[in-house]
Short mmCIF file of C-alpha atoms and ligand atoms in Angstrom, two decimals:
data_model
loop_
_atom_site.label_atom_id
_atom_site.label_comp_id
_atom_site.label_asym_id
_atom_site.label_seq_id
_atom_site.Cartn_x
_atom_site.Cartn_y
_atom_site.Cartn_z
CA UNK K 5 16.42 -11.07 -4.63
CA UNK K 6 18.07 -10.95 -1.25
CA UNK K 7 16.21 -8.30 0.52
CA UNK K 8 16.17 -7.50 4.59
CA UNK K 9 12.54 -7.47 4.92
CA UNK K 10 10.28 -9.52 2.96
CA UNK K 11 8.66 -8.13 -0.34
CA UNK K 12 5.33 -6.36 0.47
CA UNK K 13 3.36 -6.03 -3.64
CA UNK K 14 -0.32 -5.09 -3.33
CA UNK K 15 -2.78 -4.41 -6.24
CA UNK K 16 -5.02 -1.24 -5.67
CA UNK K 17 -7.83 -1.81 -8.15
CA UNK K 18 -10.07 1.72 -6.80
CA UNK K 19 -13.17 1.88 -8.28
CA UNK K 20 -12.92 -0.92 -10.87
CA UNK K 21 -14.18 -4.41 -11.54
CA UNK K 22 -17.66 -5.22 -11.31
CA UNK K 23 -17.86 -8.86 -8.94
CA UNK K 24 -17.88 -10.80 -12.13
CA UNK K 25 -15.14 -8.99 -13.44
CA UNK K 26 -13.13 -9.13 -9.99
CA UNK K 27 -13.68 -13.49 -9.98
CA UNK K 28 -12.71 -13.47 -13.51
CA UNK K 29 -9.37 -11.35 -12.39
CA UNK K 30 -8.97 -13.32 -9.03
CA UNK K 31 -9.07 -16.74 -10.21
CA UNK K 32 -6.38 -15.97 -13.25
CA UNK K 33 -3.78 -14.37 -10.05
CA UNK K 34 -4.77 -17.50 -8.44
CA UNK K 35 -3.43 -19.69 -10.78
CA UNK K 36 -0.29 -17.08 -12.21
CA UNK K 37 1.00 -16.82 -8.71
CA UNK K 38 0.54 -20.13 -7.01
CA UNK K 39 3.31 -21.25 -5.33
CA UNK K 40 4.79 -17.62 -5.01
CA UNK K 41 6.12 -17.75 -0.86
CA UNK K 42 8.56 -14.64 -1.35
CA UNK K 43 6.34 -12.08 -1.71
CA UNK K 44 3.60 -11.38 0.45
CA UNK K 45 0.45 -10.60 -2.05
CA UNK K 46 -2.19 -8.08 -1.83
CA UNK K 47 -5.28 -7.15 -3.72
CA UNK K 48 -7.80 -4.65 -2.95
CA UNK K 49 -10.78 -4.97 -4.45
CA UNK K 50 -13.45 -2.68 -4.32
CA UNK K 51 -16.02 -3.25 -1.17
CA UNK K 52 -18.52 -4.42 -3.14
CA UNK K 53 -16.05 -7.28 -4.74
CA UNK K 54 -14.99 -8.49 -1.51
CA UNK K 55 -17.18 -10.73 -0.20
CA UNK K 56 -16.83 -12.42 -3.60
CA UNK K 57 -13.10 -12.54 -3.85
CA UNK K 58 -12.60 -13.44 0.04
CA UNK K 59 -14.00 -17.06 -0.99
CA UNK K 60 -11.71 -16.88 -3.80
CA UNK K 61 -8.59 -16.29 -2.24
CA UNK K 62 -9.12 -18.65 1.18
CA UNK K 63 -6.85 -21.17 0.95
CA UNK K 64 -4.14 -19.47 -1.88
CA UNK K 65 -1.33 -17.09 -0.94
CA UNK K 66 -3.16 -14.13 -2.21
CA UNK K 67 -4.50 -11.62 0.87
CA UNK K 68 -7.43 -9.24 1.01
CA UNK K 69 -6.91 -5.77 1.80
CA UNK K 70 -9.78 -2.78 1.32
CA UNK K 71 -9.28 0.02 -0.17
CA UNK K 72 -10.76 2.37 2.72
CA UNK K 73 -11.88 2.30 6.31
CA UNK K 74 -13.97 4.65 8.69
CA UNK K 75 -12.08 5.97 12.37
CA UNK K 76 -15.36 4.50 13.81
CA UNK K 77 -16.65 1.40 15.02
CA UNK K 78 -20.05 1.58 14.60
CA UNK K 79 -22.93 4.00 14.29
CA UNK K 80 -24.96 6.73 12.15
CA UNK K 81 -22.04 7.61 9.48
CA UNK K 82 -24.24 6.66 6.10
CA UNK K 83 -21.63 5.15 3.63
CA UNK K 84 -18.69 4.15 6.18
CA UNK K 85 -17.82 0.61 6.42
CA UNK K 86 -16.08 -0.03 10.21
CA UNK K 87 -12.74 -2.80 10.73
CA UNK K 88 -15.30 -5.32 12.32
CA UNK K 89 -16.80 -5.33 9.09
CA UNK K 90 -13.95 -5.64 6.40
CA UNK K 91 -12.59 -8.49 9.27
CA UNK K 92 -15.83 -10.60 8.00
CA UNK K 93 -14.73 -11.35 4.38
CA UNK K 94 -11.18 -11.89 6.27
CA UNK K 95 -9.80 -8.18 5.42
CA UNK K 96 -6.10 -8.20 6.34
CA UNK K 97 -5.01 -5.25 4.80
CA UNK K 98 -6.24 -1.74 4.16
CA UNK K 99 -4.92 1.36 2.49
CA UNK K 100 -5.50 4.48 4.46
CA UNK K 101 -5.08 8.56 3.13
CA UNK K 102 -4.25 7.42 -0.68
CA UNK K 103 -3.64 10.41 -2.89
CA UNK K 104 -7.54 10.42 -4.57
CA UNK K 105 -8.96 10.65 -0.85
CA UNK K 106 -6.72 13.16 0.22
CA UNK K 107 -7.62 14.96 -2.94
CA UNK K 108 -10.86 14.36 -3.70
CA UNK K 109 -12.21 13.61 -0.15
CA UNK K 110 -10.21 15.94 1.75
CA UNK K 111 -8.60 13.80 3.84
CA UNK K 112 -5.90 15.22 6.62
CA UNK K 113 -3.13 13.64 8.12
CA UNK K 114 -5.36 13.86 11.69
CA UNK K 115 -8.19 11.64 9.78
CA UNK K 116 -5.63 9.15 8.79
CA UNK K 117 -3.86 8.91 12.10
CA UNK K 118 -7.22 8.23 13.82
CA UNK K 119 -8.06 5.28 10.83
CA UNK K 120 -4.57 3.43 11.54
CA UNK K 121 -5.54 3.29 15.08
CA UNK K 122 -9.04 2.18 13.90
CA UNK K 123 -6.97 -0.65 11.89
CA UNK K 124 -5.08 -1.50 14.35
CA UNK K 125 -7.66 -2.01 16.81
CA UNK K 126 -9.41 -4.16 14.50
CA UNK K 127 -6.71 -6.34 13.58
CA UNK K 128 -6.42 -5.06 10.20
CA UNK K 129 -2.82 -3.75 9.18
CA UNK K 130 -2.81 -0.09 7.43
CA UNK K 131 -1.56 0.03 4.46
CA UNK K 132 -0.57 4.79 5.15
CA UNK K 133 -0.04 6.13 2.08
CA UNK K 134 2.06 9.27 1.52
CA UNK K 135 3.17 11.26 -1.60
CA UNK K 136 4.64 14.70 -2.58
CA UNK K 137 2.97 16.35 -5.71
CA UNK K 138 5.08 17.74 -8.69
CA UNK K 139 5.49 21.76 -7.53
CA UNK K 140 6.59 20.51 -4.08
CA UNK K 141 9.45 18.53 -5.32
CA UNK K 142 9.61 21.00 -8.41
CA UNK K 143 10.21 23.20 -5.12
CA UNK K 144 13.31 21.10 -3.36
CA UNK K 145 10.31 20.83 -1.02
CA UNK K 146 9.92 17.09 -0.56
CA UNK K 147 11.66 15.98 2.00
CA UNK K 148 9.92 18.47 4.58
CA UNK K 149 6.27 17.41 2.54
CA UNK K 150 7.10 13.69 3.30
CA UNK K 151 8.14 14.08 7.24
CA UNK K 152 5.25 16.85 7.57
CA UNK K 153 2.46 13.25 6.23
CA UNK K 154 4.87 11.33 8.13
CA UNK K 155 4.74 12.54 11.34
CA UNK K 156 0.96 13.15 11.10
CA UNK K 157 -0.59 10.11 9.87
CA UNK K 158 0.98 7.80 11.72
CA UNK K 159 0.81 9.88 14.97
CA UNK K 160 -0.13 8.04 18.31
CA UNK K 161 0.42 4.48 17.13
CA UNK K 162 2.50 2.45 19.51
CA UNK K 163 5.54 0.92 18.49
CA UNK K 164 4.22 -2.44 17.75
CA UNK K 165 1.49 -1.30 15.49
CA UNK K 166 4.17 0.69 13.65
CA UNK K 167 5.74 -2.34 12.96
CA UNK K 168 3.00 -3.73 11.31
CA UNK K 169 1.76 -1.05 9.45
CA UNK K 170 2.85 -0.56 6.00
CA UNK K 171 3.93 2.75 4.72
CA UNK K 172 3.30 3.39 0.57
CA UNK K 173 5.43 6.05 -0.88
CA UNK K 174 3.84 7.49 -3.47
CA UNK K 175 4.71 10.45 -5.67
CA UNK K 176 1.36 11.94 -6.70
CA UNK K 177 2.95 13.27 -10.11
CA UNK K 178 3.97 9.62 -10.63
CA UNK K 179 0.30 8.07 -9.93
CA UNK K 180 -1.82 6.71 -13.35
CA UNK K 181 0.66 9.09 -15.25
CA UNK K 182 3.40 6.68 -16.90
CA UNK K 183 5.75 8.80 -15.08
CA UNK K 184 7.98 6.73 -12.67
CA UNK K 185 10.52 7.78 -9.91
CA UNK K 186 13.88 6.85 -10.51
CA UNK K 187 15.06 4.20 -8.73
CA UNK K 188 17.13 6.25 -7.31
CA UNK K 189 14.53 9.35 -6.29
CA UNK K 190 12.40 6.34 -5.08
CA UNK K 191 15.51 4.92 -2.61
CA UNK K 192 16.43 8.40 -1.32
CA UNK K 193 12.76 9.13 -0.09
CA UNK K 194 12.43 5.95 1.21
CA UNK K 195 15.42 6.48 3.45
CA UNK K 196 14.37 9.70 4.56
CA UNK K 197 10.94 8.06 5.53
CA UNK K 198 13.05 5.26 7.61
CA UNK K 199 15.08 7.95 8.98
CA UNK K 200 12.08 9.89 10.56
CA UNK K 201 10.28 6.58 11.83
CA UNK K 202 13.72 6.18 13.44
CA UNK K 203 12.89 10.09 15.26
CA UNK K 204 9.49 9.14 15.96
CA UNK K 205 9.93 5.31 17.16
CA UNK K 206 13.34 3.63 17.03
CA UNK K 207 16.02 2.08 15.52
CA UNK K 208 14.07 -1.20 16.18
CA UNK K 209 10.88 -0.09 14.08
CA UNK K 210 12.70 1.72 11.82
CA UNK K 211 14.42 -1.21 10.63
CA UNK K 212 11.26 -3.55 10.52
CA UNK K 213 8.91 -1.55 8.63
CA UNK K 214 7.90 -2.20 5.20
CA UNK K 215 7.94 0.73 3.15
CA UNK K 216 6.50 0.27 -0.55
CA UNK K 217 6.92 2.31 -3.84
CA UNK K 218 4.21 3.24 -5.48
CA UNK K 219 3.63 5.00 -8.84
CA UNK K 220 3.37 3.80 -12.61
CA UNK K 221 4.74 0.53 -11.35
CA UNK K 222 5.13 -2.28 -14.46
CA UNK K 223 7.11 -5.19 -15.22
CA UNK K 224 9.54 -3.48 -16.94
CA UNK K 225 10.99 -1.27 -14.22
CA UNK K 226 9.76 -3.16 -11.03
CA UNK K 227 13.09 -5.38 -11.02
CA UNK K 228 15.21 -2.04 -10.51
CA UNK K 229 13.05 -0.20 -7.67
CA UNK K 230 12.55 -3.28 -5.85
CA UNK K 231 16.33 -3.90 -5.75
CA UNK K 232 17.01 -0.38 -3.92
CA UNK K 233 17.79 -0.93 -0.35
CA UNK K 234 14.63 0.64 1.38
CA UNK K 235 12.21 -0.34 -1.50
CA UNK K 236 10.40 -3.08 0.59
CA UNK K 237 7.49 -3.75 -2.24
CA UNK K 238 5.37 -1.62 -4.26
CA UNK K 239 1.51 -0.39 -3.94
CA UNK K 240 0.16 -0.51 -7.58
CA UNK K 241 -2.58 0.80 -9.45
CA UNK K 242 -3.20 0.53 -13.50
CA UNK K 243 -0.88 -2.82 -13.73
CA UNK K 244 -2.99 -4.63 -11.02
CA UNK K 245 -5.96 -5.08 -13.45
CA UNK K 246 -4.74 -7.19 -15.42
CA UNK K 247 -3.35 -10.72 -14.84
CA UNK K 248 -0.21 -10.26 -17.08
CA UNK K 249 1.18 -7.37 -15.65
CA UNK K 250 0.33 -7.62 -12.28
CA UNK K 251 1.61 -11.29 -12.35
CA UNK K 252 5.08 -10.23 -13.58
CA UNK K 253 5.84 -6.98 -11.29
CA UNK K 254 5.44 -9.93 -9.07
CA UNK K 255 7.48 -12.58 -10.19
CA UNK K 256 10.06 -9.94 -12.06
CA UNK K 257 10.61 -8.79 -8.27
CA UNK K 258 11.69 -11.90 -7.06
C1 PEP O 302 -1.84 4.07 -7.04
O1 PEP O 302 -2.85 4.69 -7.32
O2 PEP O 302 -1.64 3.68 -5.88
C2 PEP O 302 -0.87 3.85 -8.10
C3 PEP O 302 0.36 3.62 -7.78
O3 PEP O 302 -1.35 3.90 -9.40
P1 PEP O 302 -0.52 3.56 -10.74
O4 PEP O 302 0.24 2.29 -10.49
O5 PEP O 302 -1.59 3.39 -11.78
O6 PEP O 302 0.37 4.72 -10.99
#
């Protein structure tokens, strides 16, 4: 597939896989996807898998990426893990204010503003997610929901970082629920998300960022949203635990 920026596919596997489990996964991407160059690859274990799966993935085309970061560097926060840390099992990658945390940890779009600067500053690229749930699109409501996270959790970066910071759009009524965006609902957010980084930053940034789908991704439908315009790749869940389907939303995206 002929696409203007380069495919960005990364596996979210949240809290599953115990380190057995996530070697026993690793290894079997390792050898599905060898020789893949046209997609960059990303899997994000859980932070007790990492260490483990860092060795694994050393010398292959697979990346690391965490699945969570703390704003600080250092210091009495009991349970926080800090960029300087993730950087030691070679942490490239890490998603910042997915739905769950927002949700269940009450994250704001402040929090996640200061943890892309904390990524940044650590040489670890963000991964920002941002999603509209089912009444506010029920509600034509979208588009201002989306530009509201927008604006807000990627506020005060410089225009460099933006450009390597990933941006996952993700529908929360299309997350774990088998319920996928059109291709076409998927393109039209995406746009509007390139159009506001063009407000915020510039033309320039606007037309380097990578901006992923992300909801009920599988192999049979990842062909079709990764051959929308602004689709740049596509931040997946349920399908990245196992071999098969992660393996083909890969190579089916090619
Ligand atoms: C996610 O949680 O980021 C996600 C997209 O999940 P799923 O692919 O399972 O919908």
């Amino acid at each position: 597939m002929n696409k203007e920026r380069k495919l960005i596919i990364a596996g979210n596997w949240k809290m599953n896989r115990t380190v057995a489990e996530a070697l026993d996964l690793v290894q079997s991407l390792k050898r599905e996807l060898n020789g893949v160059k046209e997609v960059d690859i990303v899997i994000c274990p859980p932070f007790t898998a990492l260490h483990a799966v860092a060795s694994e993935v050393l010398e292959s085309n697979i990346r690391l990426g965490a699945q969570n970061m703390s704003e600080n560097n250092v210091g009495a926060y009991t349970g926080e893990i800090a960029a300087v840390m993730l950087k030691e099992f070679s942490v490239r990658y890490v998603v910042l204010g997915h739905s769950e945390r927002r949700q269940y940890q009450q994250e704001s779009d402040a929090l996640i503003a200061r943890k892309a600067a904390a990524a940044h500053a650590g040489s670890i690229k963000p991964i920002v997610c941002v999603g509209e749930l089912l009444a506010d699109r029920e509600s034509d409501r979208t588009e201002q929901v989306i530009g509201s996270q927008i604006r807000g959790s990627l506020a005060g970066l410089t225009k460099e970082q933006m450009i390597e910071t990933i941006v996952a759009y993700e529908p929360v009524w299309a997350i774990g629920t088998g319920k996928t965006a059109t291709s076409q609902q998927a393109q039209d957010v995406h746009a509007f998300i390139r159009t506001t980084l063009r407000s915020m930053f510039d033309d320039n940034v606007a037309r380097k960022v990578r901006i992923q789908y992300g909801g009920s991704v599988k192999p049979n439908n990842a062909r079709e949203l990764m051959s929308q315009p602004d689709v740049d790749g596509a931040l997946v869940g349920g399908a990245s635990l196992e071999v098969r389907s992660f393996s083909d939303i890969i190579k089916n995206s090619i």
